[in-house]
Amino acid sequence: MFKVFLDANVLYSNAVRSLFIWLHINRAVHLFWSQKVWEEAFLAFDRNNSDKLAERFRASMMNNVLTLYPECLVRDYRESDHGLCDKKDNHVVSAALSAKVDFLLTFDHKLIADCRDRFFFLRVS
């Protein structure tokens, strides 16, 4: 079974997030994410939607994803500097490395370029 870390921009996408959760439920992949990645996804959703919709999204994800799949949460990782162009992505790489994933799923082309030698990427765009 492949181990896949989902970046915030993937968690934000309902279709892709739902597909990978379905794959996880059916034991085709083992998913991973971090609390910090979820916070990024929530912030992105907040920027693009009304306060009421953003509250519903956060509550839904907390109750229907984070609570139901605690095995996916990478908890104990130490954020390090990985020499990335966008230093804000260091936590993503640190958590993914800590989980020893096979794939890092992201829509972030800069992150893909920076980490090509560390992970296999699933290109979805």
JSON list of C-alpha atoms in Angstrom, two decimals:
[
{"chain": "A", "resi": 1, "resn": "MET", "atom": "CA", "xyz": [0.00, 0.00, 0.00]},
{"chain": "A", "resi": 2, "resn": "PHE", "atom": "CA", "xyz": [1.35, 3.41, -0.98]},
{"chain": "A", "resi": 3, "resn": "LYS", "atom": "CA", "xyz": [1.71, 6.10, 1.66]},
{"chain": "A", "resi": 4, "resn": "VAL", "atom": "CA", "xyz": [0.52, 9.49, 0.41]},
{"chain": "A", "resi": 5, "resn": "PHE", "atom": "CA", "xyz": [0.84, 12.90, 2.10]},
{"chain": "A", "resi": 6, "resn": "LEU", "atom": "CA", "xyz": [-1.79, 15.46, 1.06]},
{"chain": "A", "resi": 7, "resn": "ASP", "atom": "CA", "xyz": [-0.83, 19.13, 0.89]},
{"chain": "A", "resi": 8, "resn": "ALA", "atom": "CA", "xyz": [-3.30, 21.89, 1.85]},
{"chain": "A", "resi": 9, "resn": "ASN", "atom": "CA", "xyz": [-4.20, 22.74, -1.74]},
{"chain": "A", "resi": 10, "resn": "VAL", "atom": "CA", "xyz": [-5.28, 19.12, -2.24]},
{"chain": "A", "resi": 11, "resn": "LEU", "atom": "CA", "xyz": [-7.31, 19.03, 0.99]},
{"chain": "A", "resi": 12, "resn": "TYR", "atom": "CA", "xyz": [-9.07, 22.21, -0.14]},
{"chain": "A", "resi": 13, "resn": "SER", "atom": "CA", "xyz": [-10.25, 20.47, -3.32]},
{"chain": "A", "resi": 14, "resn": "ASN", "atom": "CA", "xyz": [-13.41, 18.53, -2.50]},
{"chain": "A", "resi": 15, "resn": "ALA", "atom": "CA", "xyz": [-13.15, 16.13, -5.44]},
{"chain": "A", "resi": 16, "resn": "VAL", "atom": "CA", "xyz": [-9.50, 15.16, -4.95]},
{"chain": "A", "resi": 17, "resn": "ARG", "atom": "CA", "xyz": [-9.77, 15.03, -1.14]},
{"chain": "A", "resi": 18, "resn": "SER", "atom": "CA", "xyz": [-12.85, 12.80, -1.38]},
{"chain": "A", "resi": 19, "resn": "LEU", "atom": "CA", "xyz": [-11.20, 10.51, -3.91]},
{"chain": "A", "resi": 20, "resn": "PHE", "atom": "CA", "xyz": [-8.14, 9.98, -1.73]},
{"chain": "A", "resi": 21, "resn": "ILE", "atom": "CA", "xyz": [-10.21, 9.44, 1.41]},
{"chain": "A", "resi": 22, "resn": "TRP", "atom": "CA", "xyz": [-12.19, 6.83, -0.51]},
{"chain": "A", "resi": 23, "resn": "LEU", "atom": "CA", "xyz": [-8.91, 5.19, -1.58]},
{"chain": "A", "resi": 24, "resn": "HIS", "atom": "CA", "xyz": [-7.77, 5.24, 2.07]},
{"chain": "A", "resi": 25, "resn": "ILE", "atom": "CA", "xyz": [-11.02, 3.70, 3.30]},
{"chain": "A", "resi": 26, "resn": "ASN", "atom": "CA", "xyz": [-10.66, 0.95, 0.70]},
{"chain": "A", "resi": 27, "resn": "ARG", "atom": "CA", "xyz": [-7.03, 0.35, 1.68]},
{"chain": "A", "resi": 28, "resn": "ALA", "atom": "CA", "xyz": [-5.59, 1.35, -1.68]},
{"chain": "A", "resi": 29, "resn": "VAL", "atom": "CA", "xyz": [-3.45, 4.07, -0.07]},
{"chain": "A", "resi": 30, "resn": "HIS", "atom": "CA", "xyz": [-2.56, 5.18, 3.44]},
{"chain": "A", "resi": 31, "resn": "LEU", "atom": "CA", "xyz": [-3.15, 8.92, 3.74]},
{"chain": "A", "resi": 32, "resn": "PHE", "atom": "CA", "xyz": [-1.20, 11.39, 5.83]},
{"chain": "A", "resi": 33, "resn": "TRP", "atom": "CA", "xyz": [-1.63, 15.08, 6.67]},
{"chain": "A", "resi": 34, "resn": "SER", "atom": "CA", "xyz": [-0.68, 17.40, 9.50]},
{"chain": "A", "resi": 35, "resn": "GLN", "atom": "CA", "xyz": [-2.67, 19.84, 11.59]},
{"chain": "A", "resi": 36, "resn": "LYS", "atom": "CA", "xyz": [-0.66, 22.70, 10.09]},
{"chain": "A", "resi": 37, "resn": "VAL", "atom": "CA", "xyz": [-1.58, 21.57, 6.56]},
{"chain": "A", "resi": 38, "resn": "TRP", "atom": "CA", "xyz": [-5.25, 21.50, 7.56]},
{"chain": "A", "resi": 39, "resn": "GLU", "atom": "CA", "xyz": [-4.92, 25.03, 9.02]},
{"chain": "A", "resi": 40, "resn": "GLU", "atom": "CA", "xyz": [-3.57, 26.18, 5.63]},
{"chain": "A", "resi": 41, "resn": "ALA", "atom": "CA", "xyz": [-6.53, 24.56, 3.88]},
{"chain": "A", "resi": 42, "resn": "PHE", "atom": "CA", "xyz": [-8.96, 26.27, 6.28]},
{"chain": "A", "resi": 43, "resn": "LEU", "atom": "CA", "xyz": [-7.30, 29.66, 5.72]},
{"chain": "A", "resi": 44, "resn": "ALA", "atom": "CA", "xyz": [-7.50, 29.24, 1.94]},
{"chain": "A", "resi": 45, "resn": "PHE", "atom": "CA", "xyz": [-11.18, 28.32, 2.21]},
{"chain": "A", "resi": 46, "resn": "ASP", "atom": "CA", "xyz": [-11.77, 31.33, 4.52]},
{"chain": "A", "resi": 47, "resn": "ARG", "atom": "CA", "xyz": [-10.25, 33.71, 1.95]},
{"chain": "A", "resi": 48, "resn": "ASN", "atom": "CA", "xyz": [-12.49, 32.48, -0.85]},
{"chain": "A", "resi": 49, "resn": "ASN", "atom": "CA", "xyz": [-15.83, 32.01, 0.94]},
{"chain": "A", "resi": 50, "resn": "SER", "atom": "CA", "xyz": [-18.24, 33.66, 3.34]},
{"chain": "A", "resi": 51, "resn": "ASP", "atom": "CA", "xyz": [-17.68, 33.38, 7.08]},
{"chain": "A", "resi": 52, "resn": "LYS", "atom": "CA", "xyz": [-20.72, 31.13, 7.43]},
{"chain": "A", "resi": 53, "resn": "LEU", "atom": "CA", "xyz": [-19.57, 28.74, 4.68]},
{"chain": "A", "resi": 54, "resn": "ALA", "atom": "CA", "xyz": [-16.02, 28.73, 6.08]},
{"chain": "A", "resi": 55, "resn": "GLU", "atom": "CA", "xyz": [-17.36, 27.79, 9.52]},
{"chain": "A", "resi": 56, "resn": "ARG", "atom": "CA", "xyz": [-19.38, 24.95, 8.00]},
{"chain": "A", "resi": 57, "resn": "PHE", "atom": "CA", "xyz": [-16.36, 23.69, 6.04]},
{"chain": "A", "resi": 58, "resn": "ARG", "atom": "CA", "xyz": [-14.14, 23.70, 9.14]},
{"chain": "A", "resi": 59, "resn": "ALA", "atom": "CA", "xyz": [-16.78, 21.96, 11.28]},
{"chain": "A", "resi": 60, "resn": "SER", "atom": "CA", "xyz": [-17.44, 19.37, 8.59]},
{"chain": "A", "resi": 61, "resn": "MET", "atom": "CA", "xyz": [-13.76, 18.58, 8.13]},
{"chain": "A", "resi": 62, "resn": "MET", "atom": "CA", "xyz": [-13.15, 18.41, 11.88]},
{"chain": "A", "resi": 63, "resn": "ASN", "atom": "CA", "xyz": [-16.15, 16.11, 12.48]},
{"chain": "A", "resi": 64, "resn": "ASN", "atom": "CA", "xyz": [-16.11, 14.02, 9.31]},
{"chain": "A", "resi": 65, "resn": "VAL", "atom": "CA", "xyz": [-12.44, 13.77, 8.40]},
{"chain": "A", "resi": 66, "resn": "LEU", "atom": "CA", "xyz": [-10.04, 14.59, 11.22]},
{"chain": "A", "resi": 67, "resn": "THR", "atom": "CA", "xyz": [-12.11, 12.78, 13.86]},
{"chain": "A", "resi": 68, "resn": "LEU", "atom": "CA", "xyz": [-12.86, 9.75, 11.69]},
{"chain": "A", "resi": 69, "resn": "TYR", "atom": "CA", "xyz": [-9.30, 9.22, 10.42]},
{"chain": "A", "resi": 70, "resn": "PRO", "atom": "CA", "xyz": [-6.92, 9.95, 13.31]},
{"chain": "A", "resi": 71, "resn": "GLU", "atom": "CA", "xyz": [-4.41, 7.47, 11.86]},
{"chain": "A", "resi": 72, "resn": "CYS", "atom": "CA", "xyz": [-3.74, 9.95, 9.03]},
{"chain": "A", "resi": 73, "resn": "LEU", "atom": "CA", "xyz": [-2.53, 12.76, 11.27]},
{"chain": "A", "resi": 74, "resn": "VAL", "atom": "CA", "xyz": [1.25, 13.15, 11.47]},
{"chain": "A", "resi": 75, "resn": "ARG", "atom": "CA", "xyz": [1.75, 14.42, 15.00]},
{"chain": "A", "resi": 76, "resn": "ASP", "atom": "CA", "xyz": [5.36, 14.13, 16.08]},
{"chain": "A", "resi": 77, "resn": "TYR", "atom": "CA", "xyz": [7.54, 15.77, 13.50]},
{"chain": "A", "resi": 78, "resn": "ARG", "atom": "CA", "xyz": [10.14, 18.46, 13.78]},
{"chain": "A", "resi": 79, "resn": "GLU", "atom": "CA", "xyz": [9.97, 21.24, 11.25]},
{"chain": "A", "resi": 80, "resn": "SER", "atom": "CA", "xyz": [13.33, 21.80, 9.58]},
{"chain": "A", "resi": 81, "resn": "ASP", "atom": "CA", "xyz": [14.71, 24.03, 6.87]},
{"chain": "A", "resi": 82, "resn": "HIS", "atom": "CA", "xyz": [14.78, 22.01, 3.66]},
{"chain": "A", "resi": 83, "resn": "GLY", "atom": "CA", "xyz": [16.24, 24.73, 1.43]},
{"chain": "A", "resi": 84, "resn": "LEU", "atom": "CA", "xyz": [12.92, 25.35, -0.32]},
{"chain": "A", "resi": 85, "resn": "CYS", "atom": "CA", "xyz": [12.17, 28.45, -2.39]},
{"chain": "A", "resi": 86, "resn": "ASP", "atom": "CA", "xyz": [9.03, 28.98, -0.30]},
{"chain": "A", "resi": 87, "resn": "LYS", "atom": "CA", "xyz": [10.06, 28.56, 3.34]},
{"chain": "A", "resi": 88, "resn": "LYS", "atom": "CA", "xyz": [6.37, 28.26, 4.30]},
{"chain": "A", "resi": 89, "resn": "ASP", "atom": "CA", "xyz": [6.43, 24.75, 2.78]},
{"chain": "A", "resi": 90, "resn": "ASN", "atom": "CA", "xyz": [9.08, 23.42, 5.17]},
{"chain": "A", "resi": 91, "resn": "HIS", "atom": "CA", "xyz": [6.40, 22.03, 7.49]},
{"chain": "A", "resi": 92, "resn": "VAL", "atom": "CA", "xyz": [4.87, 20.04, 4.61]},
{"chain": "A", "resi": 93, "resn": "VAL", "atom": "CA", "xyz": [8.18, 18.40, 3.72]},
{"chain": "A", "resi": 94, "resn": "SER", "atom": "CA", "xyz": [9.08, 17.79, 7.38]},
{"chain": "A", "resi": 95, "resn": "ALA", "atom": "CA", "xyz": [5.76, 16.05, 8.09]},
{"chain": "A", "resi": 96, "resn": "ALA", "atom": "CA", "xyz": [5.92, 14.01, 4.87]},
{"chain": "A", "resi": 97, "resn": "LEU", "atom": "CA", "xyz": [9.47, 12.89, 5.60]},
{"chain": "A", "resi": 98, "resn": "SER", "atom": "CA", "xyz": [8.51, 12.00, 9.16]},
{"chain": "A", "resi": 99, "resn": "ALA", "atom": "CA", "xyz": [5.68, 9.80, 7.86]},
{"chain": "A", "resi": 100, "resn": "LYS", "atom": "CA", "xyz": [8.06, 8.17, 5.34]},
{"chain": "A", "resi": 101, "resn": "VAL", "atom": "CA", "xyz": [5.57, 8.60, 2.53]},
{"chain": "A", "resi": 102, "resn": "ASP", "atom": "CA", "xyz": [5.96, 7.32, -1.01]},
{"chain": "A", "resi": 103, "resn": "PHE", "atom": "CA", "xyz": [4.13, 10.25, -2.59]},
{"chain": "A", "resi": 104, "resn": "LEU", "atom": "CA", "xyz": [3.53, 13.89, -1.80]},
{"chain": "A", "resi": 105, "resn": "LEU", "atom": "CA", "xyz": [0.35, 15.10, -3.49]},
{"chain": "A", "resi": 106, "resn": "THR", "atom": "CA", "xyz": [0.31, 18.85, -4.17]},
{"chain": "A", "resi": 107, "resn": "PHE", "atom": "CA", "xyz": [-0.72, 21.37, -6.80]},
{"chain": "A", "resi": 108, "resn": "ASP", "atom": "CA", "xyz": [2.25, 23.57, -5.83]},
{"chain": "A", "resi": 109, "resn": "HIS", "atom": "CA", "xyz": [4.68, 23.53, -8.78]},
{"chain": "A", "resi": 110, "resn": "LYS", "atom": "CA", "xyz": [7.44, 25.28, -6.77]},
{"chain": "A", "resi": 111, "resn": "LEU", "atom": "CA", "xyz": [7.27, 22.58, -4.11]},
{"chain": "A", "resi": 112, "resn": "ILE", "atom": "CA", "xyz": [7.44, 19.87, -6.76]},
{"chain": "A", "resi": 113, "resn": "ALA", "atom": "CA", "xyz": [10.52, 21.49, -8.31]},
{"chain": "A", "resi": 114, "resn": "ASP", "atom": "CA", "xyz": [12.22, 21.89, -4.92]},
{"chain": "A", "resi": 115, "resn": "CYS", "atom": "CA", "xyz": [11.59, 18.32, -3.77]},
{"chain": "A", "resi": 116, "resn": "ARG", "atom": "CA", "xyz": [11.85, 16.30, -6.96]},
{"chain": "A", "resi": 117, "resn": "ASP", "atom": "CA", "xyz": [14.77, 14.35, -5.47]},
{"chain": "A", "resi": 118, "resn": "ARG", "atom": "CA", "xyz": [12.96, 13.54, -2.17]},
{"chain": "A", "resi": 119, "resn": "PHE", "atom": "CA", "xyz": [9.50, 12.38, -3.21]},
{"chain": "A", "resi": 120, "resn": "PHE", "atom": "CA", "xyz": [7.54, 10.97, -6.06]},
{"chain": "A", "resi": 121, "resn": "PHE", "atom": "CA", "xyz": [4.75, 13.34, -6.99]},
{"chain": "A", "resi": 122, "resn": "LEU", "atom": "CA", "xyz": [1.28, 12.66, -8.21]},
{"chain": "A", "resi": 123, "resn": "ARG", "atom": "CA", "xyz": [0.56, 15.39, -10.69]},
{"chain": "A", "resi": 124, "resn": "VAL", "atom": "CA", "xyz": [-3.12, 16.15, -10.71]},
{"chain": "A", "resi": 125, "resn": "SER", "atom": "CA", "xyz": [-3.29, 19.49, -12.51]}
]
